[in-house]
Amino acid sequence: MKRKFKSGESYLVLYDCGTAILHYGDSSPVKCDYYESGNLITIRLEGDTMQMIIEEGSISSIMGDKWKEVYPFEVAL
């Protein structure tokens, strides 16, 4: 595992292999692909693409949503 981010009740977990798990609130976790380039993370989910800006201790979506990095790293799926 690489990093985990939280926004409200939603989680985004990034793995070293280019796979991500996105969990929105009460919905089931969704597996998707991602890649990093410079300070951007691009997430591909079921035909859609979402870009996030990497910041110190967090990531932000282009739309302004802030996802804070979670420590200690625990995943409950």
mmCIF file with all atom_site columns, C-alpha atoms in Angstrom:
data_model
loop_
_atom_site.group_PDB
_atom_site.id
_atom_site.type_symbol
_atom_site.label_atom_id
_atom_site.label_alt_id
_atom_site.label_comp_id
_atom_site.label_asym_id
_atom_site.label_entity_id
_atom_site.label_seq_id
_atom_site.pdbx_PDB_ins_code
_atom_site.Cartn_x
_atom_site.Cartn_y
_atom_site.Cartn_z
_atom_site.occupancy
_atom_site.B_iso_or_equiv
_atom_site.pdbx_formal_charge
_atom_site.auth_seq_id
_atom_site.auth_comp_id
_atom_site.auth_asym_id
_atom_site.auth_atom_id
_atom_site.pdbx_PDB_model_num
ATOM 1  C CA . MET A 1 1  ? 0.000   0.000  0.000   1.00 0.00 ? 1  MET A CA 1
ATOM 2  C CA . LYS A 1 2  ? 1.127   3.485  -0.688  1.00 0.00 ? 2  LYS A CA 1
ATOM 3  C CA . ARG A 1 3  ? -1.182  6.216  0.660   1.00 0.00 ? 3  ARG A CA 1
ATOM 4  C CA . LYS A 1 4  ? -4.710  6.700  1.976   1.00 0.00 ? 4  LYS A CA 1
ATOM 5  C CA . PHE A 1 5  ? -6.784  9.886  1.807   1.00 0.00 ? 5  PHE A CA 1
ATOM 6  C CA . LYS A 1 6  ? -10.098 10.849 3.413   1.00 0.00 ? 6  LYS A CA 1
ATOM 7  C CA . SER A 1 7  ? -12.725 13.437 2.527   1.00 0.00 ? 7  SER A CA 1
ATOM 8  C CA . GLY A 1 8  ? -15.740 13.359 4.851   1.00 0.00 ? 8  GLY A CA 1
ATOM 9  C CA . GLU A 1 9  ? -16.874 9.716  4.882   1.00 0.00 ? 9  GLU A CA 1
ATOM 10 C CA . SER A 1 10 ? -15.121 8.899  1.589   1.00 0.00 ? 10 SER A CA 1
ATOM 11 C CA . TYR A 1 11 ? -11.739 7.213  1.196   1.00 0.00 ? 11 TYR A CA 1
ATOM 12 C CA . LEU A 1 12 ? -9.203  6.918  -1.613  1.00 0.00 ? 12 LEU A CA 1
ATOM 13 C CA . VAL A 1 13 ? -6.439  4.329  -1.234  1.00 0.00 ? 13 VAL A CA 1
ATOM 14 C CA . LEU A 1 14 ? -3.509  4.412  -3.678  1.00 0.00 ? 14 LEU A CA 1
ATOM 15 C CA . TYR A 1 15 ? -1.373  1.280  -4.114  1.00 0.00 ? 15 TYR A CA 1
ATOM 16 C CA . ASP A 1 16 ? 2.169   1.135  -5.542  1.00 0.00 ? 16 ASP A CA 1
ATOM 17 C CA . CYS A 1 17 ? 1.010   -0.986 -8.509  1.00 0.00 ? 17 CYS A CA 1
ATOM 18 C CA . GLY A 1 18 ? -1.152  1.771  -10.044 1.00 0.00 ? 18 GLY A CA 1
ATOM 19 C CA . THR A 1 19 ? -4.412  0.490  -8.576  1.00 0.00 ? 19 THR A CA 1
ATOM 20 C CA . ALA A 1 20 ? -6.674  2.627  -6.403  1.00 0.00 ? 20 ALA A CA 1
ATOM 21 C CA . ILE A 1 21 ? -9.726  1.840  -4.276  1.00 0.00 ? 21 ILE A CA 1
ATOM 22 C CA . LEU A 1 22 ? -12.367 4.564  -4.072  1.00 0.00 ? 22 LEU A CA 1
ATOM 23 C CA . HIS A 1 23 ? -14.999 4.292  -1.338  1.00 0.00 ? 23 HIS A CA 1
ATOM 24 C CA . TYR A 1 24 ? -17.731 6.961  -1.323  1.00 0.00 ? 24 TYR A CA 1
ATOM 25 C CA . GLY A 1 25 ? -19.661 7.046  1.970   1.00 0.00 ? 25 GLY A CA 1
ATOM 26 C CA . ASP A 1 26 ? -21.879 3.976  2.350   1.00 0.00 ? 26 ASP A CA 1
ATOM 27 C CA . SER A 1 27 ? -21.340 2.697  -1.191  1.00 0.00 ? 27 SER A CA 1
ATOM 28 C CA . SER A 1 28 ? -19.249 -0.359 -2.032  1.00 0.00 ? 28 SER A CA 1
ATOM 29 C CA . PRO A 1 29 ? -15.538 0.226  -2.726  1.00 0.00 ? 29 PRO A CA 1
ATOM 30 C CA . VAL A 1 30 ? -14.662 0.601  -6.411  1.00 0.00 ? 30 VAL A CA 1
ATOM 31 C CA . LYS A 1 31 ? -11.352 -0.501 -7.912  1.00 0.00 ? 31 LYS A CA 1
ATOM 32 C CA . CYS A 1 32 ? -9.819  1.889  -10.450 1.00 0.00 ? 32 CYS A CA 1
ATOM 33 C CA . ASP A 1 33 ? -6.473  2.727  -12.063 1.00 0.00 ? 33 ASP A CA 1
ATOM 34 C CA . TYR A 1 34 ? -4.320  5.774  -11.417 1.00 0.00 ? 34 TYR A CA 1
ATOM 35 C CA . TYR A 1 35 ? -0.973  7.229  -12.374 1.00 0.00 ? 35 TYR A CA 1
ATOM 36 C CA . GLU A 1 36 ? 1.143   10.083 -11.082 1.00 0.00 ? 36 GLU A CA 1
ATOM 37 C CA . SER A 1 37 ? 2.880   12.681 -13.223 1.00 0.00 ? 37 SER A CA 1
ATOM 38 C CA . GLY A 1 38 ? 4.649   15.550 -11.501 1.00 0.00 ? 38 GLY A CA 1
ATOM 39 C CA . ASN A 1 39 ? 2.225   16.964 -8.928  1.00 0.00 ? 39 ASN A CA 1
ATOM 40 C CA . LEU A 1 40 ? -0.890  15.435 -10.550 1.00 0.00 ? 40 LEU A CA 1
ATOM 41 C CA . ILE A 1 41 ? -2.689  12.157 -9.899  1.00 0.00 ? 41 ILE A CA 1
ATOM 42 C CA . THR A 1 42 ? -4.981  10.991 -12.691 1.00 0.00 ? 42 THR A CA 1
ATOM 43 C CA . ILE A 1 43 ? -7.638  8.453  -11.678 1.00 0.00 ? 43 ILE A CA 1
ATOM 44 C CA . ARG A 1 44 ? -9.534  6.466  -14.316 1.00 0.00 ? 44 ARG A CA 1
ATOM 45 C CA . LEU A 1 45 ? -12.877 5.125  -13.120 1.00 0.00 ? 45 LEU A CA 1
ATOM 46 C CA . GLU A 1 46 ? -15.354 3.388  -15.437 1.00 0.00 ? 46 GLU A CA 1
ATOM 47 C CA . GLY A 1 47 ? -14.577 5.611  -18.424 1.00 0.00 ? 47 GLY A CA 1
ATOM 48 C CA . ASP A 1 48 ? -14.328 8.828  -16.410 1.00 0.00 ? 48 ASP A CA 1
ATOM 49 C CA . THR A 1 49 ? -11.083 10.601 -15.541 1.00 0.00 ? 49 THR A CA 1
ATOM 50 C CA . MET A 1 50 ? -10.487 12.646 -12.400 1.00 0.00 ? 50 MET A CA 1
ATOM 51 C CA . GLN A 1 51 ? -7.349  14.691 -11.711 1.00 0.00 ? 51 GLN A CA 1
ATOM 52 C CA . MET A 1 52 ? -6.045  15.509 -8.246  1.00 0.00 ? 52 MET A CA 1
ATOM 53 C CA . ILE A 1 53 ? -3.285  17.955 -7.303  1.00 0.00 ? 53 ILE A CA 1
ATOM 54 C CA . ILE A 1 54 ? -0.705  16.594 -4.834  1.00 0.00 ? 54 ILE A CA 1
ATOM 55 C CA . GLU A 1 55 ? -0.078  18.918 -1.882  1.00 0.00 ? 55 GLU A CA 1
ATOM 56 C CA . GLU A 1 56 ? 1.738   18.533 1.435   1.00 0.00 ? 56 GLU A CA 1
ATOM 57 C CA . GLY A 1 57 ? -0.277  15.983 3.440   1.00 0.00 ? 57 GLY A CA 1
ATOM 58 C CA . SER A 1 58 ? -3.291  16.097 1.127   1.00 0.00 ? 58 SER A CA 1
ATOM 59 C CA . ILE A 1 59 ? -4.603  16.055 -2.414  1.00 0.00 ? 59 ILE A CA 1
ATOM 60 C CA . SER A 1 60 ? -7.186  18.372 -3.973  1.00 0.00 ? 60 SER A CA 1
ATOM 61 C CA . SER A 1 61 ? -9.481  17.750 -6.894  1.00 0.00 ? 61 SER A CA 1
ATOM 62 C CA . ILE A 1 62 ? -9.580  20.233 -9.735  1.00 0.00 ? 62 ILE A CA 1
ATOM 63 C CA . MET A 1 63 ? -13.130 21.042 -8.506  1.00 0.00 ? 63 MET A CA 1
ATOM 64 C CA . GLY A 1 64 ? -11.758 22.045 -5.077  1.00 0.00 ? 64 GLY A CA 1
ATOM 65 C CA . ASP A 1 65 ? -12.507 18.958 -2.936  1.00 0.00 ? 65 ASP A CA 1
ATOM 66 C CA . LYS A 1 66 ? -9.763  18.440 -0.345  1.00 0.00 ? 66 LYS A CA 1
ATOM 67 C CA . TRP A 1 67 ? -8.687  14.897 0.644   1.00 0.00 ? 67 TRP A CA 1
ATOM 68 C CA . LYS A 1 68 ? -6.422  14.724 3.721   1.00 0.00 ? 68 LYS A CA 1
ATOM 69 C CA . GLU A 1 69 ? -3.837  11.981 4.102   1.00 0.00 ? 69 GLU A CA 1
ATOM 70 C CA . VAL A 1 70 ? -4.746  9.533  6.879   1.00 0.00 ? 70 VAL A CA 1
ATOM 71 C CA . TYR A 1 71 ? -2.234  8.446  9.554   1.00 0.00 ? 71 TYR A CA 1
ATOM 72 C CA . PRO A 1 72 ? -1.812  5.834  10.871  1.00 0.00 ? 72 PRO A CA 1
ATOM 73 C CA . PHE A 1 73 ? -2.662  3.902  7.753   1.00 0.00 ? 73 PHE A CA 1
ATOM 74 C CA . GLU A 1 74 ? -5.649  1.619  8.369   1.00 0.00 ? 74 GLU A CA 1
ATOM 75 C CA . VAL A 1 75 ? -7.956  0.191  5.740   1.00 0.00 ? 75 VAL A CA 1
ATOM 76 C CA . ALA A 1 76 ? -11.369 -1.150 6.675   1.00 0.00 ? 76 ALA A CA 1
ATOM 77 C CA . LEU A 1 77 ? -13.187 -2.364 3.578   1.00 0.00 ? 77 LEU A CA 1
#
